[in-house]
């Protein structure tokens, strides 16, 4: 880390105690900025770095709701509107028991640079709640979402802040949230939320976008070494939207996705994951990976607990959650011959895992680049809403492919320009930072 960034980092740590994920995200960016500070010392003027690391607005609120037995529950809601230099705040809502301010700030901070890389006019934000939707009825989830939006609605808008989904927030939750927003405001403001249903303002490809985008980015990385997905064994973690559609895209390119996982364990399917069965269990029945193994038959083995990263494969796609792949597991992947890792989730690799991959010359794509397909397609949904238009699947997918290729090109060229060829982490951090910093300078000290 550049010596002039160390005292700034110390102030951030002191002002945000106990927020380890946020500290980790800041460190990752700061470690890339040394060459920028050396070449452009003016980035330290007017406290640009400090302002980028301080959210413009942090909102915490109480969310009371009533379960099916009439018992009252209290959860905590969050929205961190981090940076609007490039456009309205944009980022998902996460409903999961692990959610606290540090998680939301790490996600929002990542979102600033991820959104900048897309080339779309969107700023960075994130939100959510420590509410756990698993095991809850549709009626309970509806009542929670309505209570959550009863506070959130006053802070969002298509020109202010545009939330979307994340872990625990899919089409069902977005529908309940949008319905309550419409009820309170008496406005059919399609652009206020993305990830909507196709019949009421949603975009084709949005469901698939994050998983597809991660594979598109990995495909571009492989091309730089004359390689493809054809015939490769792919190791995927998770079994939500990102994982399912990363599997779909990889298999469409001739790869065999061997794994999928959830909080209980993982499945290894030697014949390749059966997508139809996986979608039925996870998207329709909201079942478990153990159910997949039971119904798939002899080709599938369920492993309770354990590490999906013990399974040999040449491409790894961590698509579950933050810090799911540590240094020990990275070492195992390297020993098993992995050649490329693309983060489908937000910061799924720990710092030591990232360093191991980079030291071993593995093609490594950070989440703020490889994971950007989802928010890019959300921005395309905003475009369609603004123009009262609806695009075909093929057109939207082509736009996504174009954006992901552009992100790859930007990261690769920036890494080369700053003397770190092949370092996609540095390329993503530097290019995103410079774009946001220049906009902040142009807009004055605000």
XYZ file of C-alpha atoms in Angstrom:
446
model
C 0.000 0.000 0.000
C 1.315 3.445 -0.932
C 2.692 5.304 2.089
C 0.337 8.246 1.561
C -2.694 5.961 1.669
C -1.753 4.299 4.985
C -2.889 7.191 7.247
C -6.146 7.455 5.287
C -6.703 3.753 5.796
C -6.034 4.122 9.531
C -8.647 6.879 9.811
C -11.209 4.734 7.956
C -10.589 1.805 10.294
C -10.922 3.990 13.372
C -14.131 5.652 12.146
C -15.745 2.350 11.159
C -14.844 -0.075 13.977
C -15.849 -3.715 13.716
C -16.758 -3.541 10.011
C -14.251 -6.132 8.805
C -15.811 -6.723 5.376
C -15.798 -2.992 4.640
C -12.155 -2.743 5.754
C -11.293 -5.686 3.476
C -12.968 -4.050 0.473
C -11.168 -0.744 1.109
C -7.813 -2.499 1.477
C -8.272 -4.307 -1.836
C -8.791 -1.020 -3.648
C -6.024 0.827 -1.781
C -3.495 -1.899 -2.614
C -4.074 -1.164 -6.299
C -3.810 2.624 -6.099
C -0.090 3.044 -5.497
C 0.752 3.595 -9.202
C -2.160 6.042 -9.492
C -0.943 8.127 -6.558
C 2.595 8.106 -7.985
C 1.452 9.191 -11.457
C -1.430 11.444 -10.420
C -0.666 12.875 -6.957
C -3.586 15.270 -7.442
C -5.974 12.403 -6.575
C -5.029 13.094 -2.959
C -6.194 16.700 -3.281
C -9.563 17.813 -1.909
C -9.812 14.579 0.103
C -11.008 12.632 -2.958
C -9.957 9.277 -1.501
C -11.497 10.019 1.878
C -14.760 11.164 0.276
C -15.015 8.053 -1.897
C -14.684 5.950 1.269
C -17.358 7.859 3.199
C -20.980 7.160 2.185
C -22.998 10.179 1.177
C -25.866 8.847 3.258
C -26.425 5.906 5.649
C -29.980 4.990 6.588
C -30.871 2.487 9.342
C -34.460 1.826 10.315
C -36.743 -0.484 12.275
C -38.848 -3.020 10.359
C -41.749 -4.409 12.457
C -43.858 -7.195 10.953
C -46.335 -9.874 12.056
C -45.910 -13.594 11.344
C -48.693 -16.073 10.531
C -49.179 -16.858 14.222
C -49.730 -13.188 15.074
C -46.338 -12.725 16.746
C -44.606 -9.385 16.190
C -40.985 -9.423 14.974
C -38.499 -6.569 14.710
C -35.750 -6.518 12.097
C -33.324 -3.837 11.080
C -33.310 -2.279 7.610
C -30.387 -0.569 5.872
C -29.737 1.564 2.825
C -26.264 2.977 2.225
C -26.231 5.540 -0.573
C -22.505 5.561 -1.152
C -21.633 7.668 -4.185
C -23.724 9.482 -6.808
C -20.940 11.085 -8.876
C -21.869 9.054 -11.975
C -25.622 8.810 -11.525
C -28.390 7.761 -9.116
C -27.387 5.254 -6.454
C -27.769 1.712 -7.808
C -27.389 -1.567 -5.959
C -29.334 -4.495 -4.585
C -31.136 -5.341 -1.366
C -29.981 -8.372 0.616
C -32.246 -10.196 3.094
C -30.106 -12.507 5.212
C -29.426 -12.930 8.961
C -25.761 -11.972 8.454
C -26.628 -8.475 7.221
C -25.322 -5.585 9.324
C -23.947 -2.156 8.494
C -20.440 -3.429 7.673
C -21.762 -5.902 5.093
C -23.938 -3.255 3.444
C -21.051 -0.770 3.335
C -18.665 -3.287 1.799
C -21.247 -4.125 -0.865
C -21.988 -0.455 -1.512
C -18.297 0.425 -1.765
C -17.725 -2.383 -4.282
C -20.782 -1.201 -6.183
C -19.255 2.242 -6.813
C -16.446 0.770 -8.915
C -18.469 -2.072 -10.410
C -21.063 0.374 -11.706
C -18.359 2.677 -13.044
C -16.881 -0.227 -15.038
C -20.171 -0.869 -16.829
C -19.957 2.531 -18.524
C -23.571 3.185 -17.525
C -24.643 6.401 -15.705
C -25.191 4.846 -12.270
C -23.696 5.495 -8.852
C -23.105 3.034 -6.027
C -25.377 1.970 -3.193
C -26.597 -1.114 -1.350
C -29.150 -2.116 1.251
C -31.005 -4.908 2.956
C -32.080 -6.375 6.247
C -31.149 -9.056 8.754
C -34.532 -10.679 7.991
C -34.280 -14.388 7.075
C -36.787 -15.325 4.342
C -36.001 -19.058 4.485
C -38.890 -21.072 5.861
C -41.262 -18.102 5.811
C -44.593 -18.193 4.016
C -45.374 -15.940 1.075
C -47.751 -13.983 3.323
C -45.037 -13.398 5.923
C -42.559 -12.267 3.277
C -45.182 -9.946 1.807
C -45.855 -8.343 5.177
C -42.143 -7.916 5.833
C -41.536 -6.360 2.405
C -44.447 -3.982 2.862
C -43.123 -2.845 6.238
C -39.596 -2.491 4.824
C -40.796 -0.357 1.903
C -42.968 1.798 4.183
C -39.721 3.371 5.394
C -37.494 2.892 2.357
C -39.868 4.572 -0.134
C -39.004 8.077 1.115
C -35.329 7.593 0.222
C -35.569 6.132 -3.312
C -36.700 7.139 -6.795
C -35.693 6.633 -10.428
C -33.488 9.758 -10.317
C -32.333 9.263 -6.724
C -31.725 5.639 -5.753
C -32.755 2.487 -7.620
C -32.592 -0.743 -5.586
C -32.675 -4.263 -7.040
C -32.378 -7.799 -5.697
C -29.492 -9.658 -4.082
C -29.291 -12.692 -1.779
C -32.770 -13.423 -0.406
C -34.447 -10.899 -2.697
C -35.768 -12.251 -5.987
C -38.742 -11.587 -8.217
C -41.272 -12.357 -5.477
C -39.760 -9.867 -3.047
C -39.288 -7.184 -5.714
C -42.974 -7.560 -6.587
C -44.110 -7.024 -2.991
C -41.725 -4.076 -2.599
C -42.874 -2.427 -5.823
C -46.542 -2.920 -4.965
C -46.091 -1.150 -1.623
C -44.091 1.675 -3.232
C -46.872 2.190 -5.775
C -49.514 2.073 -3.051
C -47.773 4.696 -0.883
C -46.700 7.105 -3.617
C -49.658 6.688 -5.988
C -47.132 6.524 -8.855
C -46.366 3.742 -11.312
C -42.678 4.568 -11.358
C -41.206 1.551 -13.157
C -37.647 2.825 -12.894
C -37.585 2.881 -9.092
C -36.749 -0.848 -8.795
C -35.103 -3.314 -11.164
C -35.474 -7.066 -11.336
C -39.215 -6.660 -11.900
C -41.501 -9.238 -13.504
C -41.532 -9.269 -17.301
C -45.217 -8.358 -17.483
C -44.778 -5.155 -15.450
C -41.588 -3.481 -16.533
C -38.894 -6.102 -16.104
C -36.148 -6.892 -18.593
C -35.375 -10.125 -20.359
C -31.932 -11.496 -19.413
C -32.012 -9.795 -15.970
C -32.490 -13.155 -14.218
C -29.600 -14.702 -16.118
C -27.355 -11.638 -16.275
C -24.982 -12.004 -13.313
C -24.230 -15.673 -13.980
C -23.987 -15.173 -17.730
C -21.783 -12.118 -17.223
C -19.311 -13.958 -14.998
C -18.854 -16.656 -17.636
C -18.616 -14.064 -20.416
C -15.792 -12.350 -18.531
C -14.038 -15.673 -17.874
C -14.408 -16.520 -21.562
C -12.644 -13.285 -22.508
C -9.825 -14.042 -20.049
C -9.362 -17.528 -21.472
C -9.200 -16.107 -25.011
C -6.093 -14.099 -24.055
C -4.295 -17.439 -23.666
C -5.897 -19.112 -26.668
C -8.198 -21.188 -24.463
C -11.963 -21.786 -24.338
C -14.559 -23.402 -22.074
C -14.920 -26.355 -24.440
C -14.370 -29.660 -22.608
C -13.529 -28.067 -19.261
C -14.726 -29.226 -15.848
C -16.157 -26.210 -14.007
C -16.568 -25.931 -10.239
C -19.443 -23.680 -9.177
C -20.533 -22.728 -5.659
C -24.036 -21.633 -4.791
C -27.404 -22.598 -6.267
C -29.196 -19.265 -6.572
C -29.659 -17.205 -9.723
C -25.970 -16.449 -10.181
C -24.843 -20.066 -9.874
C -27.685 -21.530 -11.950
C -27.105 -19.235 -14.889
C -23.322 -19.427 -14.668
C -23.783 -23.196 -15.012
C -26.170 -22.687 -17.932
C -23.821 -20.362 -19.783
C -20.711 -22.492 -19.159
C -22.450 -25.635 -20.371
C -23.688 -23.823 -23.486
C -20.005 -23.190 -24.297
C -19.169 -26.894 -24.096
C -18.033 -27.109 -20.459
C -19.298 -29.544 -17.839
C -20.365 -27.934 -14.559
C -19.792 -30.570 -11.897
C -21.035 -28.868 -8.735
C -23.608 -26.669 -7.024
C -24.010 -25.967 -3.313
C -26.129 -24.449 -0.575
C -25.675 -23.812 3.136
C -26.095 -27.521 3.913
C -23.498 -28.937 1.549
C -22.711 -29.522 -2.091
C -23.440 -31.910 -4.946
C -20.900 -33.407 -7.330
C -22.563 -34.623 -10.532
C -20.091 -36.559 -12.675
C -22.372 -36.261 -15.726
C -22.706 -32.503 -15.305
C -25.412 -30.613 -13.433
C -28.919 -31.273 -14.786
C -30.143 -27.704 -15.222
C -33.831 -28.541 -15.566
C -33.777 -30.494 -12.308
C -31.731 -27.828 -10.509
C -34.126 -25.063 -11.614
C -37.149 -27.111 -10.570
C -35.764 -27.729 -7.088
C -34.277 -24.293 -6.389
C -36.516 -21.901 -8.332
C -39.902 -23.644 -8.150
C -39.813 -25.828 -5.036
C -37.255 -23.773 -3.060
C -35.683 -27.068 -2.051
C -32.180 -28.154 -1.064
C -29.190 -29.592 -2.899
C -29.726 -32.818 -0.983
C -33.060 -33.086 -2.834
C -31.219 -32.718 -6.138
C -28.876 -35.608 -5.312
C -31.741 -37.828 -4.211
C -33.698 -37.256 -7.434
C -30.773 -37.139 -9.851
C -29.690 -40.702 -9.271
C -26.335 -42.460 -9.344
C -24.382 -39.725 -11.149
C -24.773 -37.293 -8.244
C -23.185 -37.423 -4.805
C -24.225 -35.139 -1.968
C -21.554 -34.030 0.511
C -22.888 -32.515 3.721
C -20.729 -29.586 4.811
C -17.209 -29.758 3.468
C -15.703 -27.602 0.740
C -16.891 -27.587 -2.854
C -13.381 -26.369 -3.707
C -11.997 -29.849 -2.996
C -13.499 -30.997 -6.314
C -10.974 -30.918 -9.199
C -11.709 -28.628 -12.144
C -9.924 -26.176 -14.416
C -12.322 -23.227 -13.975
C -13.751 -22.090 -10.627
C -16.793 -19.822 -10.323
C -17.511 -18.818 -6.701
C -21.136 -17.659 -6.900
C -22.430 -17.923 -3.315
C -21.347 -15.196 -0.866
C -18.441 -13.149 0.478
C -15.286 -14.832 1.803
C -16.433 -18.333 0.877
C -13.084 -19.345 -0.663
C -10.049 -19.043 1.604
C -6.305 -19.500 1.168
C -6.291 -23.210 2.046
C -9.048 -23.890 -0.448
C -7.287 -21.800 -3.094
C -4.195 -23.939 -2.613
C -6.291 -27.066 -3.180
C -7.735 -25.610 -6.393
C -4.222 -24.800 -7.608
C -3.006 -28.304 -6.827
C -5.955 -29.647 -8.811
C -5.007 -27.641 -11.904
C -7.332 -24.626 -11.912
C -6.428 -22.148 -14.674
C -9.118 -19.486 -14.238
C -11.232 -18.119 -11.375
C -14.053 -15.622 -11.914
C -15.932 -14.206 -8.934
C -19.655 -14.457 -9.625
C -20.455 -13.285 -6.081
C -19.296 -10.120 -4.320
C -15.795 -10.619 -2.834
C -16.151 -14.423 -2.444
C -12.366 -14.925 -2.222
C -10.455 -13.923 0.881
C -7.396 -11.701 0.536
C -4.954 -14.585 0.942
C -6.816 -16.621 -1.694
C -6.609 -13.751 -4.190
C -2.883 -13.350 -3.567
C -2.299 -17.086 -4.110
C -4.138 -17.036 -7.415
C -2.220 -13.989 -8.622
C 1.150 -15.370 -7.542
C 0.394 -18.586 -9.416
C -0.453 -16.767 -12.670
C -4.024 -18.052 -12.615
C -6.446 -15.891 -14.588
C -8.365 -14.163 -11.795
C -11.402 -11.906 -12.258
C -12.537 -9.864 -9.232
C -16.238 -9.563 -8.491
C -16.429 -5.866 -9.312
C -15.620 -6.838 -12.918
C -16.928 -10.391 -13.392
C -20.051 -9.815 -11.280
C -21.055 -6.624 -13.123
C -23.440 -8.283 -15.577
C -26.351 -8.085 -13.157
C -26.168 -4.364 -12.503
C -25.397 -3.694 -16.176
C -28.641 -5.400 -17.177
C -30.447 -3.544 -14.394
C -29.272 -0.341 -16.055
C -30.578 -1.679 -19.360
C -33.905 -2.305 -17.601
C -33.863 1.330 -16.450
C -33.299 2.399 -20.081
C -36.285 0.357 -21.242
C -38.458 1.766 -18.449
C -37.467 5.354 -19.275
C -38.347 4.899 -22.951
C -41.458 2.765 -22.273
C -39.824 0.078 -24.404
C -39.176 -3.656 -24.180
C -36.236 -5.353 -25.873
C -35.918 -8.939 -27.125
C -33.852 -11.524 -25.267
C -31.325 -11.624 -28.113
C -30.890 -7.841 -28.236
C -30.483 -7.562 -24.458
C -28.062 -10.480 -24.325
C -26.000 -8.897 -27.112
C -25.861 -5.652 -25.126
C -24.738 -7.592 -22.044
C -22.031 -9.385 -24.038
C -20.839 -6.060 -25.413
C -20.679 -4.545 -21.915
C -18.784 -7.512 -20.434
C -16.271 -7.454 -23.293
C -15.849 -3.738 -22.708
C -15.222 -4.278 -18.980
C -12.631 -6.950 -19.763
C -10.916 -4.679 -22.278
C -10.908 -1.749 -19.840
C -9.440 -3.840 -17.008
C -6.778 -5.414 -19.226
C -5.732 -2.124 -20.845
C -5.596 -0.283 -17.520
C -3.483 -3.030 -15.943
C -1.076 -2.791 -18.882
C -0.971 1.011 -18.699
C 0.001 0.954 -15.021
C 2.647 -1.732 -15.390
C 0.702 -4.726 -14.079
C -0.230 -6.769 -17.162
C -2.772 -9.519 -16.519
C -3.722 -8.110 -13.101
C -7.485 -7.741 -13.471
C -7.870 -6.697 -9.817
C -5.633 -3.674 -10.336
C -7.191 -2.926 -13.708
C -10.717 -2.941 -12.285
C -9.855 -0.903 -9.198
C -7.798 1.715 -10.999
C -10.147 2.277 -13.937
C -13.209 2.462 -11.679
C -11.482 4.767 -9.204
C -10.203 7.195 -11.847
C -13.605 7.508 -13.501
C -15.375 8.257 -10.214
C -12.597 10.570 -8.957
C -12.684 12.682 -12.121
C -16.446 13.094 -11.841
C -16.106 14.136 -8.187
C -13.462 16.721 -9.021
C -15.663 18.149 -11.773
C -18.640 18.459 -9.400
C -16.762 20.254 -6.625
C -16.521 19.543 -2.904
C -19.925 18.119 -2.013
